[in-house]
């Protein structure tokens, strides 16, 4: 990793939520593939998908020595292209991606891609709306500066698409609880939230990865 930013800061959270024995993972909005390459150390096969031609080119270029990763230039919302397997992934991650599209549409698309018993982990952005939102966001400024100093500054890969979120923190929480019953939502210091959800299995089935780390 030759850069650090607020998204990279939460990669360990994503990695810690990978189910034990995970066979196939998908990273939505993979960018230049940093998280995909790290996931490949603990998952049998990892696919990264991004709609940016330049990001996919960089991802492939920087992942030449990693045999168990593949990259698809595609819109994950469109299941008709055949590049992604519906219900084919034990683990799906999406870091700083979902605010680029409609929240409900993105959630439904990822649920379709997730295998029964699989796990979905989202690290996302939201906007401040209430006075409490602004207070919590202000509390993150010292931590962000300290982390940036420790990592030599904050930076992003060239060509990384940037968009400001439209949903507020409370809106995201309410929508997530409605669309993903039983999900675990948490707001984090560096202007991100995490959303973790396990897809139900078929009747009588067991959750995939019963030895997975527990998130409260």
PDB file of C-alpha atoms in Angstrom:
ATOM      1  CA  UNK A   1       0.000   0.000   0.000  1.00  0.00           C
ATOM      2  CA  UNK A   2       1.647   3.216  -1.179  1.00  0.00           C
ATOM      3  CA  UNK A   3      -1.056   5.557   0.096  1.00  0.00           C
ATOM      4  CA  UNK A   4      -3.353   6.106   3.076  1.00  0.00           C
ATOM      5  CA  UNK A   5      -6.789   7.655   3.360  1.00  0.00           C
ATOM      6  CA  UNK A   6      -9.932   7.333   5.458  1.00  0.00           C
ATOM      7  CA  UNK A   7     -11.154   4.395   3.386  1.00  0.00           C
ATOM      8  CA  UNK A   8      -7.913   2.446   3.700  1.00  0.00           C
ATOM      9  CA  UNK A   9      -8.032   3.101   7.440  1.00  0.00           C
ATOM     10  CA  UNK A  10     -11.093   0.843   7.673  1.00  0.00           C
ATOM     11  CA  UNK A  11      -9.779  -2.009   5.532  1.00  0.00           C
ATOM     12  CA  UNK A  12      -8.838  -3.962   8.709  1.00  0.00           C
ATOM     13  CA  UNK A  13     -12.466  -3.790   9.804  1.00  0.00           C
ATOM     14  CA  UNK A  14     -13.499  -5.390   6.510  1.00  0.00           C
ATOM     15  CA  UNK A  15     -10.799  -8.047   6.714  1.00  0.00           C
ATOM     16  CA  UNK A  16     -11.734  -8.907  10.286  1.00  0.00           C
ATOM     17  CA  UNK A  17     -15.305  -9.624   9.226  1.00  0.00           C
ATOM     18  CA  UNK A  18     -14.414 -12.228   6.574  1.00  0.00           C
ATOM     19  CA  UNK A  19     -16.064 -15.552   7.506  1.00  0.00           C
ATOM     20  CA  UNK A  20     -13.825 -18.484   8.346  1.00  0.00           C
ATOM     21  CA  UNK A  21     -13.388 -20.746   5.317  1.00  0.00           C
ATOM     22  CA  UNK A  22     -14.599 -18.126   2.840  1.00  0.00           C
ATOM     23  CA  UNK A  23     -14.218 -19.440  -0.692  1.00  0.00           C
ATOM     24  CA  UNK A  24     -15.359 -16.608  -2.953  1.00  0.00           C
ATOM     25  CA  UNK A  25     -15.372 -12.871  -2.246  1.00  0.00           C
ATOM     26  CA  UNK A  26     -16.437  -9.831  -4.248  1.00  0.00           C
ATOM     27  CA  UNK A  27     -15.207  -6.276  -3.700  1.00  0.00           C
ATOM     28  CA  UNK A  28     -17.660  -3.800  -5.203  1.00  0.00           C
ATOM     29  CA  UNK A  29     -16.101  -0.574  -6.459  1.00  0.00           C
ATOM     30  CA  UNK A  30     -12.637  -2.083  -6.120  1.00  0.00           C
ATOM     31  CA  UNK A  31     -10.716   0.914  -7.458  1.00  0.00           C
ATOM     32  CA  UNK A  32      -7.079   0.005  -8.067  1.00  0.00           C
ATOM     33  CA  UNK A  33      -7.488  -3.275  -6.195  1.00  0.00           C
ATOM     34  CA  UNK A  34      -5.771  -2.650  -2.855  1.00  0.00           C
ATOM     35  CA  UNK A  35      -8.481  -4.352  -0.788  1.00  0.00           C
ATOM     36  CA  UNK A  36      -8.850  -7.162  -3.326  1.00  0.00           C
ATOM     37  CA  UNK A  37      -5.164  -8.014  -3.039  1.00  0.00           C
ATOM     38  CA  UNK A  38      -5.372  -8.054   0.748  1.00  0.00           C
ATOM     39  CA  UNK A  39      -8.533 -10.168   0.759  1.00  0.00           C
ATOM     40  CA  UNK A  40      -6.734 -12.656  -1.496  1.00  0.00           C
ATOM     41  CA  UNK A  41      -4.478 -13.593   1.430  1.00  0.00           C
ATOM     42  CA  UNK A  42      -7.396 -15.156   3.304  1.00  0.00           C
ATOM     43  CA  UNK A  43      -9.977 -16.017   0.611  1.00  0.00           C
ATOM     44  CA  UNK A  44      -9.642 -18.677  -2.083  1.00  0.00           C
ATOM     45  CA  UNK A  45     -10.827 -16.460  -4.956  1.00  0.00           C
ATOM     46  CA  UNK A  46     -11.544 -12.727  -5.011  1.00  0.00           C
ATOM     47  CA  UNK A  47     -13.238 -10.705  -7.729  1.00  0.00           C
ATOM     48  CA  UNK A  48     -13.037  -6.936  -7.929  1.00  0.00           C
ATOM     49  CA  UNK A  49     -15.624  -5.008  -9.925  1.00  0.00           C
ATOM     50  CA  UNK A  50     -15.539  -1.351 -10.925  1.00  0.00           C
ATOM     51  CA  UNK A  51     -17.192   0.663 -13.684  1.00  0.00           C
ATOM     52  CA  UNK A  52     -14.090   2.822 -14.185  1.00  0.00           C
ATOM     53  CA  UNK A  53     -11.903   1.666 -17.084  1.00  0.00           C
ATOM     54  CA  UNK A  54      -8.848   3.374 -15.604  1.00  0.00           C
ATOM     55  CA  UNK A  55      -9.320   1.874 -12.148  1.00  0.00           C
ATOM     56  CA  UNK A  56      -9.714  -1.650 -13.546  1.00  0.00           C
ATOM     57  CA  UNK A  57      -6.624  -1.167 -15.715  1.00  0.00           C
ATOM     58  CA  UNK A  58      -4.605  -0.121 -12.665  1.00  0.00           C
ATOM     59  CA  UNK A  59      -6.014  -2.989 -10.595  1.00  0.00           C
ATOM     60  CA  UNK A  60      -4.992  -5.571 -13.164  1.00  0.00           C
ATOM     61  CA  UNK A  61      -1.573  -3.995 -13.591  1.00  0.00           C
ATOM     62  CA  UNK A  62      -0.853  -3.927  -9.857  1.00  0.00           C
ATOM     63  CA  UNK A  63      -2.191  -7.445  -9.236  1.00  0.00           C
ATOM     64  CA  UNK A  64      -0.182  -9.382 -11.814  1.00  0.00           C
ATOM     65  CA  UNK A  65       1.591 -11.422  -9.140  1.00  0.00           C
ATOM     66  CA  UNK A  66      -1.607 -12.414  -7.328  1.00  0.00           C
ATOM     67  CA  UNK A  67      -3.001 -15.593  -8.906  1.00  0.00           C
ATOM     68  CA  UNK A  68      -6.374 -15.827  -7.145  1.00  0.00           C
ATOM     69  CA  UNK A  69      -7.837 -12.442  -8.129  1.00  0.00           C
ATOM     70  CA  UNK A  70      -9.847 -11.324 -11.147  1.00  0.00           C
ATOM     71  CA  UNK A  71     -11.234  -7.938 -12.126  1.00  0.00           C
ATOM     72  CA  UNK A  72     -14.369  -7.055 -14.049  1.00  0.00           C
ATOM     73  CA  UNK A  73     -15.155  -3.716 -15.643  1.00  0.00           C
ATOM     74  CA  UNK A  74     -18.895  -3.623 -15.068  1.00  0.00           C
ATOM     75  CA  UNK A  75     -21.785  -1.973 -13.271  1.00  0.00           C
ATOM     76  CA  UNK A  76     -22.648  -4.223 -10.327  1.00  0.00           C
ATOM     77  CA  UNK A  77     -26.224  -2.934 -10.451  1.00  0.00           C
ATOM     78  CA  UNK A  78     -26.748  -4.513 -13.873  1.00  0.00           C
ATOM     79  CA  UNK A  79     -27.041  -8.283 -13.560  1.00  0.00           C
ATOM     80  CA  UNK A  80     -27.484  -8.803 -17.297  1.00  0.00           C
ATOM     81  CA  UNK A  81     -23.807  -8.549 -18.283  1.00  0.00           C
ATOM     82  CA  UNK A  82     -22.956 -12.036 -16.980  1.00  0.00           C
ATOM     83  CA  UNK A  83     -19.598 -10.991 -15.510  1.00  0.00           C
ATOM     84  CA  UNK A  84     -20.736 -11.472 -11.909  1.00  0.00           C
ATOM     85  CA  UNK A  85     -22.405 -14.569 -10.473  1.00  0.00           C
ATOM     86  CA  UNK A  86     -25.760 -13.998  -8.823  1.00  0.00           C
ATOM     87  CA  UNK A  87     -25.716 -15.692  -5.403  1.00  0.00           C
ATOM     88  CA  UNK A  88     -22.117 -16.718  -5.980  1.00  0.00           C
ATOM     89  CA  UNK A  89     -20.151 -14.894  -3.260  1.00  0.00           C
ATOM     90  CA  UNK A  90     -19.673 -15.876   0.376  1.00  0.00           C
ATOM     91  CA  UNK A  91     -18.442 -12.383   1.215  1.00  0.00           C
ATOM     92  CA  UNK A  92     -19.091  -8.999  -0.389  1.00  0.00           C
ATOM     93  CA  UNK A  93     -17.390  -5.749   0.560  1.00  0.00           C
ATOM     94  CA  UNK A  94     -18.116  -2.223  -0.600  1.00  0.00           C
ATOM     95  CA  UNK A  95     -15.918   0.604   0.694  1.00  0.00           C
ATOM     96  CA  UNK A  96     -16.885   4.213  -0.091  1.00  0.00           C
ATOM     97  CA  UNK A  97     -19.012   3.063  -3.010  1.00  0.00           C
ATOM     98  CA  UNK A  98     -22.674   3.016  -2.095  1.00  0.00           C
ATOM     99  CA  UNK A  99     -23.064   6.808  -1.906  1.00  0.00           C
ATOM    100  CA  UNK A 100     -22.299   6.978  -5.637  1.00  0.00           C
ATOM    101  CA  UNK A 101     -25.603   5.265  -6.448  1.00  0.00           C
ATOM    102  CA  UNK A 102     -29.090   4.930  -5.011  1.00  0.00           C
ATOM    103  CA  UNK A 103     -28.831   3.264  -1.620  1.00  0.00           C
ATOM    104  CA  UNK A 104     -31.762   0.862  -1.888  1.00  0.00           C
ATOM    105  CA  UNK A 105     -30.862  -0.169  -5.429  1.00  0.00           C
ATOM    106  CA  UNK A 106     -27.279  -0.891  -4.417  1.00  0.00           C
ATOM    107  CA  UNK A 107     -28.296  -2.915  -1.366  1.00  0.00           C
ATOM    108  CA  UNK A 108     -30.720  -5.060  -3.365  1.00  0.00           C
ATOM    109  CA  UNK A 109     -28.097  -5.695  -6.048  1.00  0.00           C
ATOM    110  CA  UNK A 110     -25.511  -6.847  -3.501  1.00  0.00           C
ATOM    111  CA  UNK A 111     -28.035  -9.052  -1.707  1.00  0.00           C
ATOM    112  CA  UNK A 112     -28.719 -10.797  -5.029  1.00  0.00           C
ATOM    113  CA  UNK A 113     -24.994 -11.372  -5.540  1.00  0.00           C
ATOM    114  CA  UNK A 114     -24.483 -12.697  -1.998  1.00  0.00           C
ATOM    115  CA  UNK A 115     -24.754 -16.437  -1.409  1.00  0.00           C
ATOM    116  CA  UNK A 116     -27.215 -17.737   1.216  1.00  0.00           C
ATOM    117  CA  UNK A 117     -25.479 -17.518   4.588  1.00  0.00           C
ATOM    118  CA  UNK A 118     -22.907 -15.100   3.175  1.00  0.00           C
ATOM    119  CA  UNK A 119     -21.808 -11.814   4.703  1.00  0.00           C
ATOM    120  CA  UNK A 120     -22.094  -8.254   3.408  1.00  0.00           C
ATOM    121  CA  UNK A 121     -19.805  -5.525   4.767  1.00  0.00           C
ATOM    122  CA  UNK A 122     -20.242  -1.907   3.739  1.00  0.00           C
ATOM    123  CA  UNK A 123     -18.048   1.006   4.769  1.00  0.00           C
ATOM    124  CA  UNK A 124     -19.795   4.155   3.658  1.00  0.00           C
ATOM    125  CA  UNK A 125     -20.128   7.918   3.891  1.00  0.00           C
ATOM    126  CA  UNK A 126     -23.073  10.046   4.933  1.00  0.00           C
ATOM    127  CA  UNK A 127     -23.709  13.773   5.334  1.00  0.00           C
ATOM    128  CA  UNK A 128     -24.212  15.810   8.461  1.00  0.00           C
ATOM    129  CA  UNK A 129     -27.772  16.939   9.097  1.00  0.00           C
ATOM    130  CA  UNK A 130     -28.352  17.374  12.835  1.00  0.00           C
ATOM    131  CA  UNK A 131     -26.326  19.343  15.408  1.00  0.00           C
ATOM    132  CA  UNK A 132     -25.189  16.018  16.887  1.00  0.00           C
ATOM    133  CA  UNK A 133     -23.908  14.961  13.461  1.00  0.00           C
ATOM    134  CA  UNK A 134     -21.726  18.054  13.310  1.00  0.00           C
ATOM    135  CA  UNK A 135     -20.397  17.526  16.836  1.00  0.00           C
ATOM    136  CA  UNK A 136     -19.426  13.916  16.118  1.00  0.00           C
ATOM    137  CA  UNK A 137     -17.794  14.897  12.843  1.00  0.00           C
ATOM    138  CA  UNK A 138     -15.779  17.630  14.528  1.00  0.00           C
ATOM    139  CA  UNK A 139     -14.487  15.082  17.034  1.00  0.00           C
ATOM    140  CA  UNK A 140     -12.873  13.184  14.169  1.00  0.00           C
ATOM    141  CA  UNK A 141     -10.651  16.045  13.023  1.00  0.00           C
ATOM    142  CA  UNK A 142      -7.797  15.522  15.566  1.00  0.00           C
ATOM    143  CA  UNK A 143      -7.790  11.759  14.959  1.00  0.00           C
ATOM    144  CA  UNK A 144      -7.682  12.264  11.196  1.00  0.00           C
ATOM    145  CA  UNK A 145      -4.739  14.651  11.456  1.00  0.00           C
ATOM    146  CA  UNK A 146      -2.786  12.336  13.733  1.00  0.00           C
ATOM    147  CA  UNK A 147      -3.360   9.361  11.428  1.00  0.00           C
ATOM    148  CA  UNK A 148      -2.388  11.369   8.377  1.00  0.00           C
ATOM    149  CA  UNK A 149       0.873  12.426  10.037  1.00  0.00           C
ATOM    150  CA  UNK A 150       1.637   8.848  11.017  1.00  0.00           C
ATOM    151  CA  UNK A 151       1.097   7.613   7.453  1.00  0.00           C
ATOM    152  CA  UNK A 152       2.865  10.461   5.705  1.00  0.00           C
ATOM    153  CA  UNK A 153      -0.283  12.273   4.633  1.00  0.00           C
ATOM    154  CA  UNK A 154      -3.656  11.480   3.121  1.00  0.00           C
ATOM    155  CA  UNK A 155      -3.853  10.677  -0.597  1.00  0.00           C
ATOM    156  CA  UNK A 156      -5.975   8.887  -3.182  1.00  0.00           C
ATOM    157  CA  UNK A 157      -5.053   6.930  -6.330  1.00  0.00           C
ATOM    158  CA  UNK A 158      -5.006   9.049  -9.480  1.00  0.00           C
ATOM    159  CA  UNK A 159      -8.324   8.957 -11.280  1.00  0.00           C
ATOM    160  CA  UNK A 160     -10.374   7.835  -8.273  1.00  0.00           C
ATOM    161  CA  UNK A 161     -13.975   9.073  -8.728  1.00  0.00           C
ATOM    162  CA  UNK A 162     -15.147  11.379  -5.911  1.00  0.00           C
ATOM    163  CA  UNK A 163     -18.725  12.196  -4.976  1.00  0.00           C
ATOM    164  CA  UNK A 164     -20.333  13.716  -1.902  1.00  0.00           C
ATOM    165  CA  UNK A 165     -22.995  11.688  -0.060  1.00  0.00           C
ATOM    166  CA  UNK A 166     -26.637  12.773  -0.176  1.00  0.00           C
ATOM    167  CA  UNK A 167     -28.115  10.628   2.611  1.00  0.00           C
ATOM    168  CA  UNK A 168     -27.656  11.739   6.218  1.00  0.00           C
ATOM    169  CA  UNK A 169     -26.412   9.391   8.945  1.00  0.00           C
ATOM    170  CA  UNK A 170     -29.875   8.794  10.336  1.00  0.00           C
ATOM    171  CA  UNK A 171     -31.295   8.188   6.852  1.00  0.00           C
ATOM    172  CA  UNK A 172     -28.691   5.508   6.188  1.00  0.00           C
ATOM    173  CA  UNK A 173     -29.363   3.756   9.488  1.00  0.00           C
ATOM    174  CA  UNK A 174     -33.127   3.709   8.921  1.00  0.00           C
ATOM    175  CA  UNK A 175     -32.831   2.490   5.328  1.00  0.00           C
ATOM    176  CA  UNK A 176     -30.346  -0.209   6.325  1.00  0.00           C
ATOM    177  CA  UNK A 177     -32.575  -1.506   9.109  1.00  0.00           C
ATOM    178  CA  UNK A 178     -35.500  -1.678   6.704  1.00  0.00           C
ATOM    179  CA  UNK A 179     -33.642  -3.344   3.835  1.00  0.00           C
ATOM    180  CA  UNK A 180     -31.347  -5.574   5.906  1.00  0.00           C
ATOM    181  CA  UNK A 181     -33.198  -6.738   9.036  1.00  0.00           C
ATOM    182  CA  UNK A 182     -30.772  -7.606  11.817  1.00  0.00           C
ATOM    183  CA  UNK A 183     -27.848  -5.676  10.320  1.00  0.00           C
ATOM    184  CA  UNK A 184     -25.226  -4.104  12.570  1.00  0.00           C
ATOM    185  CA  UNK A 185     -24.733  -0.394  11.936  1.00  0.00           C
ATOM    186  CA  UNK A 186     -21.959   1.599  13.557  1.00  0.00           C
ATOM    187  CA  UNK A 187     -20.752   5.145  13.015  1.00  0.00           C
ATOM    188  CA  UNK A 188     -16.973   5.584  13.106  1.00  0.00           C
ATOM    189  CA  UNK A 189     -14.715   8.480  13.989  1.00  0.00           C
ATOM    190  CA  UNK A 190     -13.171   9.165  10.573  1.00  0.00           C
ATOM    191  CA  UNK A 191     -16.473  10.086   8.867  1.00  0.00           C
ATOM    192  CA  UNK A 192     -17.443   6.567   7.922  1.00  0.00           C
ATOM    193  CA  UNK A 193     -20.053   4.042   9.006  1.00  0.00           C
ATOM    194  CA  UNK A 194     -19.885   0.259   8.851  1.00  0.00           C
ATOM    195  CA  UNK A 195     -22.798  -1.987   8.025  1.00  0.00           C
ATOM    196  CA  UNK A 196     -22.512  -5.748   8.540  1.00  0.00           C
ATOM    197  CA  UNK A 197     -25.248  -8.189   7.565  1.00  0.00           C
ATOM    198  CA  UNK A 198     -25.472 -11.967   7.287  1.00  0.00           C
ATOM    199  CA  UNK A 199     -27.826 -13.239   4.602  1.00  0.00           C
ATOM    200  CA  UNK A 200     -30.257 -15.893   5.866  1.00  0.00           C
ATOM    201  CA  UNK A 201     -29.725 -19.422   4.654  1.00  0.00           C
ATOM    202  CA  UNK A 202     -32.353 -21.782   3.339  1.00  0.00           C
ATOM    203  CA  UNK A 203     -34.764 -23.100   5.998  1.00  0.00           C
ATOM    204  CA  UNK A 204     -32.956 -25.328   8.452  1.00  0.00           C
ATOM    205  CA  UNK A 205     -29.531 -24.269   7.176  1.00  0.00           C
ATOM    206  CA  UNK A 206     -26.627 -22.943   9.231  1.00  0.00           C
ATOM    207  CA  UNK A 207     -24.962 -19.592   8.818  1.00  0.00           C
ATOM    208  CA  UNK A 208     -21.885 -19.787   6.616  1.00  0.00           C
ATOM    209  CA  UNK A 209     -18.663 -19.653   8.610  1.00  0.00           C
ATOM    210  CA  UNK A 210     -19.926 -20.516  12.075  1.00  0.00           C
ATOM    211  CA  UNK A 211     -16.468 -19.768  13.442  1.00  0.00           C
ATOM    212  CA  UNK A 212     -16.455 -16.209  12.170  1.00  0.00           C
ATOM    213  CA  UNK A 213     -15.569 -13.236  14.330  1.00  0.00           C
ATOM    214  CA  UNK A 214     -18.512 -11.830  16.235  1.00  0.00           C
ATOM    215  CA  UNK A 215     -19.461  -8.202  15.730  1.00  0.00           C
ATOM    216  CA  UNK A 216     -21.625  -6.468  18.310  1.00  0.00           C
TER     217      UNK A 216
END
